[in-house]
Amino acid sequence: MEILLTNLLILAQGGAKPETGNIHIRDGKIVHVGKCPKGCKYEERIDCAGKIAFPGLVNSHTHIAMTLLRGYGEGLPLHDWLEKKIWPAEEKLSKKDVRAGTLLGIIEMVRSGTTAFNEMYVTGVDEIAKAASECGIRATVGYGMLDRVGGKSREAVLKDAEAFAKRVAKSGGIVKPAICCHAPYTCSAELIQEGKALADKLDCMFHIHVSETRKEVFDNLKETKKRPVEYLQSLGALGKNTALAHCVFVTAREIKMVAESGASVLHCPVSNMKLAGGGTCPATEFASAGANVALGTDGAASNGSLSMLETMKIFSISQKNFYWDALRAPAGQALDFATQGGANALGINAGEIAPGKGADIVLADARAPNLSPMHDAASAIAFSMHPGNITDVLVCGKFLMRDRKITFADEEKASEDAKEISRRLVG
Ligand SMILES: [Zn+2]
């Protein structure tokens, strides 16, 4: 299928100058950007005057089915919230429930400009991978292993994780497997080592939560005499395919370790602040040290939403505020972390509007009052845009939303189904 999107204002990446022109898409990839060469052929020409195009956003860390628990136990401290509300409700989750929560999450993500997500969950990962594949959104999905809690042995969780990863890899397409260890405090040292070795063997991402709270850092120091990132390094768990969610409480030494290893940092500013962790991931210091930084929402239950637009803004303003530095984390960097940073972490050929890249593109109404006047396109996207401004979303050149209509699901039914399930979960 060949499509020509015409008369767009195009922001190819965070630091680029916006330009007016066309985007030509063939077989899921961008063929050219700007003026059309002579004799340019296409099957469909779509006039996009008044719209701005930017690369699809990548939600680098989420637990998508937690949409079903959005707002439940609101306002409780982290451990009360987990132990009294979230875990008991999650125990009741069936595979069908996970599927419904995933579909709702994908709809919300597409409406807010997300074209790829990185998922870790314990229940129903097959359903998550299947739903993503059927909807046509890019995803990396992993079964969240733990052996220090949850009653399953190391051998059993490794076996499940490997079998799941192989099933996903075999199905091909744009949904990829990952090997996930939940966290250093829920996984044994052997599980982390064997998990990373398995990810290397299967040539996929190794995804783990680390240094999310101060308590975790203190407990890890007490137990291992090492801080969590140092501990992971000592286990050989840092490498190019490692994706570290959170990294809030880290030292300069740990920042250097991450950068030197080639691992990615998955920064979830909204969830960190909403759970009152009290720190800020030094994301811009990680980037200055040479680490790849991506942004994520975390689950909707600890965030309130899956909007990467909101995440870009909160990332940027929290860095500025934390460092007392207005020059830090400019809008263009927020957009680059949310696009290229995420694409690098997930290993996908996207994150930029350029020839040869996957056609993961978001279009928004550039004439909307909240985006006018547009002195700075990156600022308009990262700081002023809301999901209601987004009109079209393409993944691999296919419309997942066209003229504000979701193409892959009945939106009303998806909301109703999720509502019904969530009543049972919290009952
Ligand atoms: Zn998480």
Short mmCIF file of N, CA, C and O in Angstrom, two decimals, residues 197-302:
data_model
loop_
_atom_site.label_atom_id
_atom_site.label_comp_id
_atom_site.label_asym_id
_atom_site.label_seq_id
_atom_site.Cartn_x
_atom_site.Cartn_y
_atom_site.Cartn_z
N ALA A 197 21.10 -14.02 30.85
CA ALA A 197 21.71 -14.96 29.90
C ALA A 197 20.67 -15.45 28.89
O ALA A 197 20.95 -15.61 27.70
N LEU A 198 19.44 -15.65 29.38
CA LEU A 198 18.36 -16.09 28.49
C LEU A 198 18.03 -15.01 27.45
O LEU A 198 17.84 -15.30 26.27
N ALA A 199 17.98 -13.75 27.92
CA ALA A 199 17.72 -12.64 26.99
C ALA A 199 18.81 -12.58 25.92
O ALA A 199 18.52 -12.37 24.74
N ASP A 200 20.06 -12.79 26.34
CA ASP A 200 21.17 -12.77 25.37
C ASP A 200 21.03 -13.92 24.37
O ASP A 200 21.20 -13.74 23.17
N LYS A 201 20.66 -15.09 24.91
CA LYS A 201 20.53 -16.26 24.05
C LYS A 201 19.42 -16.06 23.01
O LYS A 201 19.57 -16.41 21.84
N LEU A 202 18.31 -15.46 23.45
CA LEU A 202 17.17 -15.27 22.55
C LEU A 202 17.27 -13.97 21.76
O LEU A 202 16.38 -13.62 21.00
N ASP A 203 18.34 -13.21 22.02
CA ASP A 203 18.56 -11.94 21.34
C ASP A 203 17.38 -10.99 21.54
O ASP A 203 16.81 -10.45 20.59
N CYS A 204 16.99 -10.81 22.80
CA CYS A 204 15.90 -9.87 23.07
C CYS A 204 16.23 -9.00 24.28
O CYS A 204 17.29 -9.12 24.89
N MET A 205 15.32 -8.11 24.60
CA MET A 205 15.53 -7.16 25.69
C MET A 205 15.49 -7.85 27.05
O MET A 205 14.73 -8.80 27.26
N PHE A 206 16.33 -7.35 27.98
CA PHE A 206 16.25 -7.76 29.39
C PHE A 206 15.72 -6.55 30.16
O PHE A 206 16.39 -5.52 30.25
N HIS A 207 14.52 -6.68 30.72
CA HIS A 207 13.79 -5.54 31.30
C HIS A 207 13.62 -5.76 32.79
O HIS A 207 13.16 -6.82 33.21
N ILE A 208 13.98 -4.76 33.61
CA ILE A 208 13.89 -4.91 35.07
C ILE A 208 13.63 -3.54 35.73
O ILE A 208 14.06 -2.51 35.21
N HIS A 209 12.86 -3.53 36.83
CA HIS A 209 12.68 -2.32 37.64
C HIS A 209 13.91 -2.19 38.55
O HIS A 209 14.35 -3.19 39.12
N VAL A 210 14.40 -0.98 38.74
CA VAL A 210 15.53 -0.82 39.67
C VAL A 210 15.57 0.58 40.28
O VAL A 210 15.28 1.57 39.61
N SER A 211 15.91 0.62 41.56
CA SER A 211 16.07 1.88 42.31
C SER A 211 14.87 2.81 42.15
O SER A 211 15.02 3.98 41.84
N GLU A 212 13.70 2.25 42.43
CA GLU A 212 12.48 3.05 42.32
C GLU A 212 12.23 3.83 43.62
O GLU A 212 11.71 4.94 43.59
N THR A 213 12.58 3.19 44.78
CA THR A 213 12.33 3.86 46.07
C THR A 213 13.60 3.85 46.93
O THR A 213 14.50 3.03 46.72
N ARG A 214 13.63 4.74 47.91
CA ARG A 214 14.78 4.78 48.82
C ARG A 214 14.86 3.49 49.63
O ARG A 214 15.93 2.97 49.90
N LYS A 215 13.68 2.98 50.02
CA LYS A 215 13.65 1.74 50.82
C LYS A 215 14.39 0.62 50.10
O LYS A 215 15.17 -0.11 50.68
N GLU A 216 14.11 0.53 48.79
CA GLU A 216 14.75 -0.52 47.99
C GLU A 216 16.27 -0.38 48.02
O GLU A 216 17.00 -1.37 48.13
N VAL A 217 16.76 0.86 47.92
CA VAL A 217 18.21 1.08 47.92
C VAL A 217 18.80 0.68 49.28
O VAL A 217 19.81 -0.03 49.34
N PHE A 218 18.15 1.12 50.36
CA PHE A 218 18.67 0.80 51.71
C PHE A 218 18.65 -0.72 51.95
O PHE A 218 19.61 -1.28 52.47
N ASP A 219 17.55 -1.37 51.59
CA ASP A 219 17.46 -2.83 51.78
C ASP A 219 18.54 -3.55 50.99
O ASP A 219 19.16 -4.49 51.46
N ASN A 220 18.76 -3.09 49.75
CA ASN A 220 19.76 -3.73 48.89
C ASN A 220 21.17 -3.56 49.46
O ASN A 220 21.97 -4.50 49.46
N LEU A 221 21.44 -2.35 49.99
CA LEU A 221 22.75 -2.08 50.60
C LEU A 221 22.97 -2.99 51.80
O LEU A 221 24.05 -3.55 51.99
N LYS A 222 21.90 -3.14 52.61
CA LYS A 222 22.00 -3.96 53.81
C LYS A 222 22.27 -5.42 53.44
O LYS A 222 23.10 -6.09 54.05
N GLU A 223 21.58 -5.88 52.42
CA GLU A 223 21.66 -7.28 52.06
C GLU A 223 22.91 -7.64 51.27
O GLU A 223 23.50 -8.70 51.46
N THR A 224 23.30 -6.78 50.35
CA THR A 224 24.37 -7.15 49.41
C THR A 224 25.60 -6.26 49.51
O THR A 224 26.59 -6.50 48.81
N LYS A 225 25.50 -5.20 50.34
CA LYS A 225 26.58 -4.20 50.46
C LYS A 225 26.76 -3.42 49.15
O LYS A 225 27.78 -2.76 48.94
N LYS A 226 25.80 -3.54 48.30
CA LYS A 226 25.88 -2.81 47.02
C LYS A 226 24.59 -2.04 46.78
O LYS A 226 23.52 -2.49 47.20
N ARG A 227 24.67 -0.94 46.08
CA ARG A 227 23.47 -0.24 45.64
C ARG A 227 22.87 -1.05 44.48
O ARG A 227 23.58 -1.82 43.83
N PRO A 228 21.56 -0.87 44.21
CA PRO A 228 20.91 -1.77 43.23
C PRO A 228 21.57 -1.83 41.84
O PRO A 228 21.72 -2.92 41.29
N VAL A 229 21.98 -0.68 41.30
CA VAL A 229 22.59 -0.72 39.95
C VAL A 229 23.96 -1.40 40.02
O VAL A 229 24.32 -2.19 39.14
N GLU A 230 24.71 -1.11 41.08
CA GLU A 230 26.02 -1.77 41.26
C GLU A 230 25.83 -3.28 41.38
O GLU A 230 26.60 -4.08 40.85
N TYR A 231 24.79 -3.63 42.12
CA TYR A 231 24.46 -5.05 42.31
C TYR A 231 24.17 -5.71 40.96
O TYR A 231 24.71 -6.78 40.65
N LEU A 232 23.34 -5.06 40.14
CA LEU A 232 23.03 -5.62 38.82
C LEU A 232 24.30 -5.75 37.98
O LEU A 232 24.49 -6.75 37.27
N GLN A 233 25.17 -4.75 38.09
CA GLN A 233 26.41 -4.84 37.31
C GLN A 233 27.26 -6.02 37.78
O GLN A 233 27.82 -6.76 36.96
N SER A 234 27.31 -6.21 39.11
CA SER A 234 28.13 -7.31 39.64
C SER A 234 27.58 -8.67 39.19
O SER A 234 28.31 -9.66 39.13
N LEU A 235 26.28 -8.71 38.85
CA LEU A 235 25.67 -9.96 38.37
C LEU A 235 25.80 -10.11 36.85
O LEU A 235 25.31 -11.08 36.27
N GLY A 236 26.38 -9.11 36.22
CA GLY A 236 26.51 -9.15 34.76
C GLY A 236 25.20 -8.86 34.05
O GLY A 236 25.00 -9.25 32.90
N ALA A 237 24.30 -8.13 34.74
CA ALA A 237 22.97 -7.90 34.16
C ALA A 237 22.86 -6.62 33.35
O ALA A 237 21.80 -6.31 32.79
N LEU A 238 23.94 -5.83 33.30
CA LEU A 238 23.89 -4.60 32.48
C LEU A 238 24.51 -4.88 31.12
O LEU A 238 25.58 -5.48 31.04
N GLY A 239 23.84 -4.44 30.09
CA GLY A 239 24.37 -4.63 28.74
C GLY A 239 23.51 -3.85 27.76
O GLY A 239 22.54 -3.19 28.16
N LYS A 240 23.85 -3.95 26.49
CA LYS A 240 23.13 -3.18 25.46
C LYS A 240 21.64 -3.50 25.40
O LYS A 240 20.82 -2.67 25.04
N ASN A 241 21.30 -4.75 25.73
CA ASN A 241 19.88 -5.14 25.65
C ASN A 241 19.16 -4.97 27.00
O ASN A 241 18.03 -5.38 27.14
N THR A 242 19.82 -4.32 27.98
CA THR A 242 19.19 -4.14 29.28
C THR A 242 18.38 -2.85 29.32
O THR A 242 18.87 -1.80 28.88
N ALA A 243 17.17 -2.93 29.83
CA ALA A 243 16.30 -1.76 29.97
C ALA A 243 15.93 -1.63 31.44
O ALA A 243 15.31 -2.52 32.02
N LEU A 244 16.37 -0.51 32.04
CA LEU A 244 16.23 -0.31 33.48
C LEU A 244 15.11 0.69 33.78
O LEU A 244 15.26 1.89 33.51
N ALA A 245 14.00 0.19 34.31
CA ALA A 245 12.89 1.09 34.62
C ALA A 245 13.15 1.81 35.94
O ALA A 245 13.55 1.19 36.93
N HIS A 246 12.94 3.11 35.93
CA HIS A 246 13.01 4.02 37.08
C HIS A 246 14.39 4.65 37.34
O HIS A 246 14.56 5.82 37.07
N CYS A 247 15.34 3.92 37.93
CA CYS A 247 16.67 4.52 38.21
C CYS A 247 16.56 5.89 38.88
O CYS A 247 17.21 6.86 38.45
N VAL A 248 15.74 6.00 39.92
CA VAL A 248 15.54 7.29 40.57
C VAL A 248 16.68 7.62 41.53
O VAL A 248 17.25 8.70 41.48
N PHE A 249 17.00 6.65 42.41
CA PHE A 249 18.01 6.93 43.44
C PHE A 249 19.33 6.29 43.04
O PHE A 249 19.60 5.13 43.35
N VAL A 250 20.12 7.05 42.29
CA VAL A 250 21.39 6.51 41.78
C VAL A 250 22.53 7.49 42.05
O VAL A 250 22.31 8.70 42.15
N THR A 251 23.73 6.98 42.13
CA THR A 251 24.92 7.82 42.33
C THR A 251 25.56 8.11 40.98
O THR A 251 25.24 7.46 39.96
N ALA A 252 26.52 9.05 40.99
CA ALA A 252 27.26 9.38 39.75
C ALA A 252 27.97 8.12 39.23
O ALA A 252 28.06 7.91 38.02
N ARG A 253 28.44 7.28 40.16
CA ARG A 253 29.12 6.05 39.77
C ARG A 253 28.16 5.10 39.03
O ARG A 253 28.52 4.48 38.03
N GLU A 254 26.94 5.03 39.54
CA GLU A 254 25.95 4.15 38.88
C GLU A 254 25.55 4.71 37.51
O GLU A 254 25.32 3.94 36.57
N ILE A 255 25.45 6.03 37.42
CA ILE A 255 25.11 6.65 36.12
C ILE A 255 26.18 6.26 35.09
O ILE A 255 25.85 5.86 33.96
N LYS A 256 27.43 6.33 35.50
CA LYS A 256 28.54 5.99 34.60
C LYS A 256 28.47 4.51 34.20
O LYS A 256 28.66 4.16 33.03
N MET A 257 28.17 3.67 35.18
CA MET A 257 28.07 2.23 34.92
C MET A 257 27.02 1.93 33.84
O MET A 257 27.25 1.15 32.92
N VAL A 258 25.87 2.57 34.00
CA VAL A 258 24.78 2.35 33.04
C VAL A 258 25.20 2.83 31.66
O VAL A 258 25.04 2.11 30.66
N ALA A 259 25.78 4.03 31.61
CA ALA A 259 26.18 4.60 30.31
C ALA A 259 27.23 3.70 29.64
O ALA A 259 27.11 3.40 28.44
N GLU A 260 28.21 3.26 30.40
CA GLU A 260 29.27 2.44 29.82
C GLU A 260 28.78 1.08 29.34
O GLU A 260 29.32 0.50 28.40
N SER A 261 27.73 0.58 29.98
CA SER A 261 27.23 -0.74 29.61
C SER A 261 26.37 -0.70 28.34
O SER A 261 26.12 -1.73 27.73
N GLY A 262 25.89 0.51 27.98
CA GLY A 262 24.99 0.62 26.82
C GLY A 262 23.54 0.33 27.15
O GLY A 262 22.69 0.26 26.26
N ALA A 263 23.23 0.18 28.44
CA ALA A 263 21.84 -0.09 28.84
C ALA A 263 20.97 1.16 28.66
O ALA A 263 21.49 2.27 28.60
N SER A 264 19.66 0.95 28.59
CA SER A 264 18.72 2.07 28.47
C SER A 264 18.06 2.35 29.82
O SER A 264 17.79 1.44 30.60
N VAL A 265 17.79 3.63 30.06
CA VAL A 265 17.05 4.05 31.26
C VAL A 265 15.63 4.36 30.83
O VAL A 265 15.41 5.11 29.88
N LEU A 266 14.66 3.76 31.53
CA LEU A 266 13.26 4.00 31.20
C LEU A 266 12.68 4.86 32.33
O LEU A 266 12.40 4.37 33.42
N HIS A 267 12.55 6.13 32.07
CA HIS A 267 12.19 7.10 33.10
C HIS A 267 10.66 7.31 33.11
O HIS A 267 10.08 7.63 32.08
N CYS A 268 10.05 7.13 34.29
CA CYS A 268 8.59 7.25 34.42
C CYS A 268 8.26 8.35 35.43
O CYS A 268 7.91 8.07 36.59
N PRO A 269 8.40 9.60 35.03
CA PRO A 269 8.32 10.70 36.00
C PRO A 269 6.97 10.83 36.71
O PRO A 269 6.92 11.14 37.89
N VAL A 270 5.88 10.58 35.99
CA VAL A 270 4.56 10.80 36.60
C VAL A 270 4.30 9.78 37.70
O VAL A 270 3.91 10.12 38.82
N SER A 271 4.55 8.51 37.40
CA SER A 271 4.35 7.46 38.38
C SER A 271 5.25 7.67 39.60
O SER A 271 4.81 7.55 40.74
N ASN A 272 6.52 8.02 39.37
CA ASN A 272 7.45 8.25 40.49
C ASN A 272 6.93 9.34 41.41
O ASN A 272 6.96 9.20 42.63
N MET A 273 6.44 10.41 40.84
CA MET A 273 5.98 11.54 41.67
C MET A 273 4.65 11.25 42.32
O MET A 273 4.40 11.61 43.46
N LYS A 274 3.77 10.56 41.59
CA LYS A 274 2.44 10.28 42.14
C LYS A 274 2.54 9.33 43.33
O LYS A 274 1.77 9.43 44.28
N LEU A 275 3.53 8.40 43.27
CA LEU A 275 3.71 7.49 44.39
C LEU A 275 4.59 8.10 45.49
O LEU A 275 4.98 7.43 46.44
N ALA A 276 4.89 9.39 45.34
CA ALA A 276 5.61 10.17 46.37
C ALA A 276 6.96 9.55 46.73
O ALA A 276 7.33 9.50 47.90
N GLY A 277 7.70 9.12 45.71
CA GLY A 277 9.01 8.51 45.94
C GLY A 277 10.02 9.49 46.52
O GLY A 277 10.97 9.10 47.17
N GLY A 278 9.84 10.76 46.24
CA GLY A 278 10.69 11.79 46.84
C GLY A 278 11.95 12.10 46.07
O GLY A 278 12.72 12.95 46.47
N GLY A 279 12.18 11.45 44.96
CA GLY A 279 13.39 11.73 44.18
C GLY A 279 13.04 12.01 42.73
O GLY A 279 11.86 12.00 42.36
N THR A 280 14.06 12.28 41.93
CA THR A 280 13.86 12.46 40.49
C THR A 280 14.95 11.68 39.78
O THR A 280 16.12 11.84 40.12
N CYS A 281 14.57 10.88 38.83
CA CYS A 281 15.58 10.18 38.03
C CYS A 281 16.44 11.23 37.33
O CYS A 281 15.91 12.11 36.65
N PRO A 282 17.76 11.17 37.51
CA PRO A 282 18.62 12.16 36.85
C PRO A 282 18.74 11.88 35.35
O PRO A 282 19.84 11.64 34.83
N ALA A 283 17.61 11.89 34.67
CA ALA A 283 17.54 11.46 33.26
C ALA A 283 18.49 12.26 32.38
O ALA A 283 19.16 11.70 31.50
N THR A 284 18.56 13.57 32.61
CA THR A 284 19.43 14.38 31.75
C THR A 284 20.90 14.11 32.06
O THR A 284 21.76 14.23 31.18
N GLU A 285 21.22 13.73 33.30
CA GLU A 285 22.62 13.35 33.62
C GLU A 285 22.96 12.02 32.96
O GLU A 285 24.07 11.83 32.46
N PHE A 286 22.00 11.10 32.96
CA PHE A 286 22.20 9.83 32.26
C PHE A 286 22.51 10.11 30.78
O PHE A 286 23.44 9.54 30.21
N ALA A 287 21.71 11.00 30.18
CA ALA A 287 21.89 11.30 28.75
C ALA A 287 23.25 11.95 28.52
O ALA A 287 23.97 11.60 27.57
N SER A 288 23.64 12.88 29.39
CA SER A 288 24.94 13.55 29.23
C SER A 288 26.08 12.56 29.35
O SER A 288 27.13 12.72 28.72
N ALA A 289 25.89 11.53 30.18
CA ALA A 289 26.94 10.51 30.34
C ALA A 289 26.98 9.55 29.15
O ALA A 289 27.87 8.71 29.06
N GLY A 290 25.97 9.65 28.27
CA GLY A 290 25.96 8.82 27.07
C GLY A 290 24.97 7.67 27.10
O GLY A 290 24.95 6.84 26.19
N ALA A 291 24.12 7.60 28.15
CA ALA A 291 23.13 6.51 28.21
C ALA A 291 21.93 6.83 27.33
O ALA A 291 21.61 8.01 27.11
N ASN A 292 21.28 5.79 26.84
CA ASN A 292 20.04 5.99 26.09
C ASN A 292 18.91 6.17 27.10
O ASN A 292 18.73 5.35 27.99
N VAL A 293 18.15 7.25 26.96
CA VAL A 293 17.04 7.51 27.88
C VAL A 293 15.72 7.47 27.13
O VAL A 293 15.58 8.08 26.06
N ALA A 294 14.78 6.72 27.68
CA ALA A 294 13.44 6.64 27.11
C ALA A 294 12.45 7.05 28.20
O ALA A 294 12.79 7.06 29.38
N LEU A 295 11.23 7.40 27.79
CA LEU A 295 10.21 7.80 28.76
C LEU A 295 9.07 6.79 28.78
O LEU A 295 8.77 6.17 27.76
N GLY A 296 8.46 6.63 29.94
CA GLY A 296 7.33 5.72 30.05
C GLY A 296 6.31 6.24 31.04
O GLY A 296 6.59 7.17 31.81
N THR A 297 5.14 5.62 31.02
CA THR A 297 4.09 6.05 31.96
C THR A 297 4.05 5.18 33.21
O THR A 297 3.57 5.61 34.24
N ASP A 298 4.55 3.90 33.10
CA ASP A 298 4.27 2.88 34.10
C ASP A 298 2.77 2.54 33.96
O ASP A 298 2.11 3.02 33.05
N GLY A 299 2.22 1.71 34.83
CA GLY A 299 0.81 1.33 34.69
C GLY A 299 -0.13 2.50 34.97
O GLY A 299 0.23 3.44 35.69
N ALA A 300 -1.33 2.41 34.40
CA ALA A 300 -2.31 3.49 34.60
C ALA A 300 -2.76 3.59 36.06
O ALA A 300 -3.24 4.64 36.49
N ALA A 301 -2.58 2.52 36.83
CA ALA A 301 -3.00 2.57 38.23
C ALA A 301 -2.06 3.44 39.05
O ALA A 301 -2.48 4.09 40.00
N SER A 302 -0.77 3.48 38.70
CA SER A 302 0.16 4.31 39.47
C SER A 302 0.42 5.64 38.78
O SER A 302 1.19 6.46 39.27
#
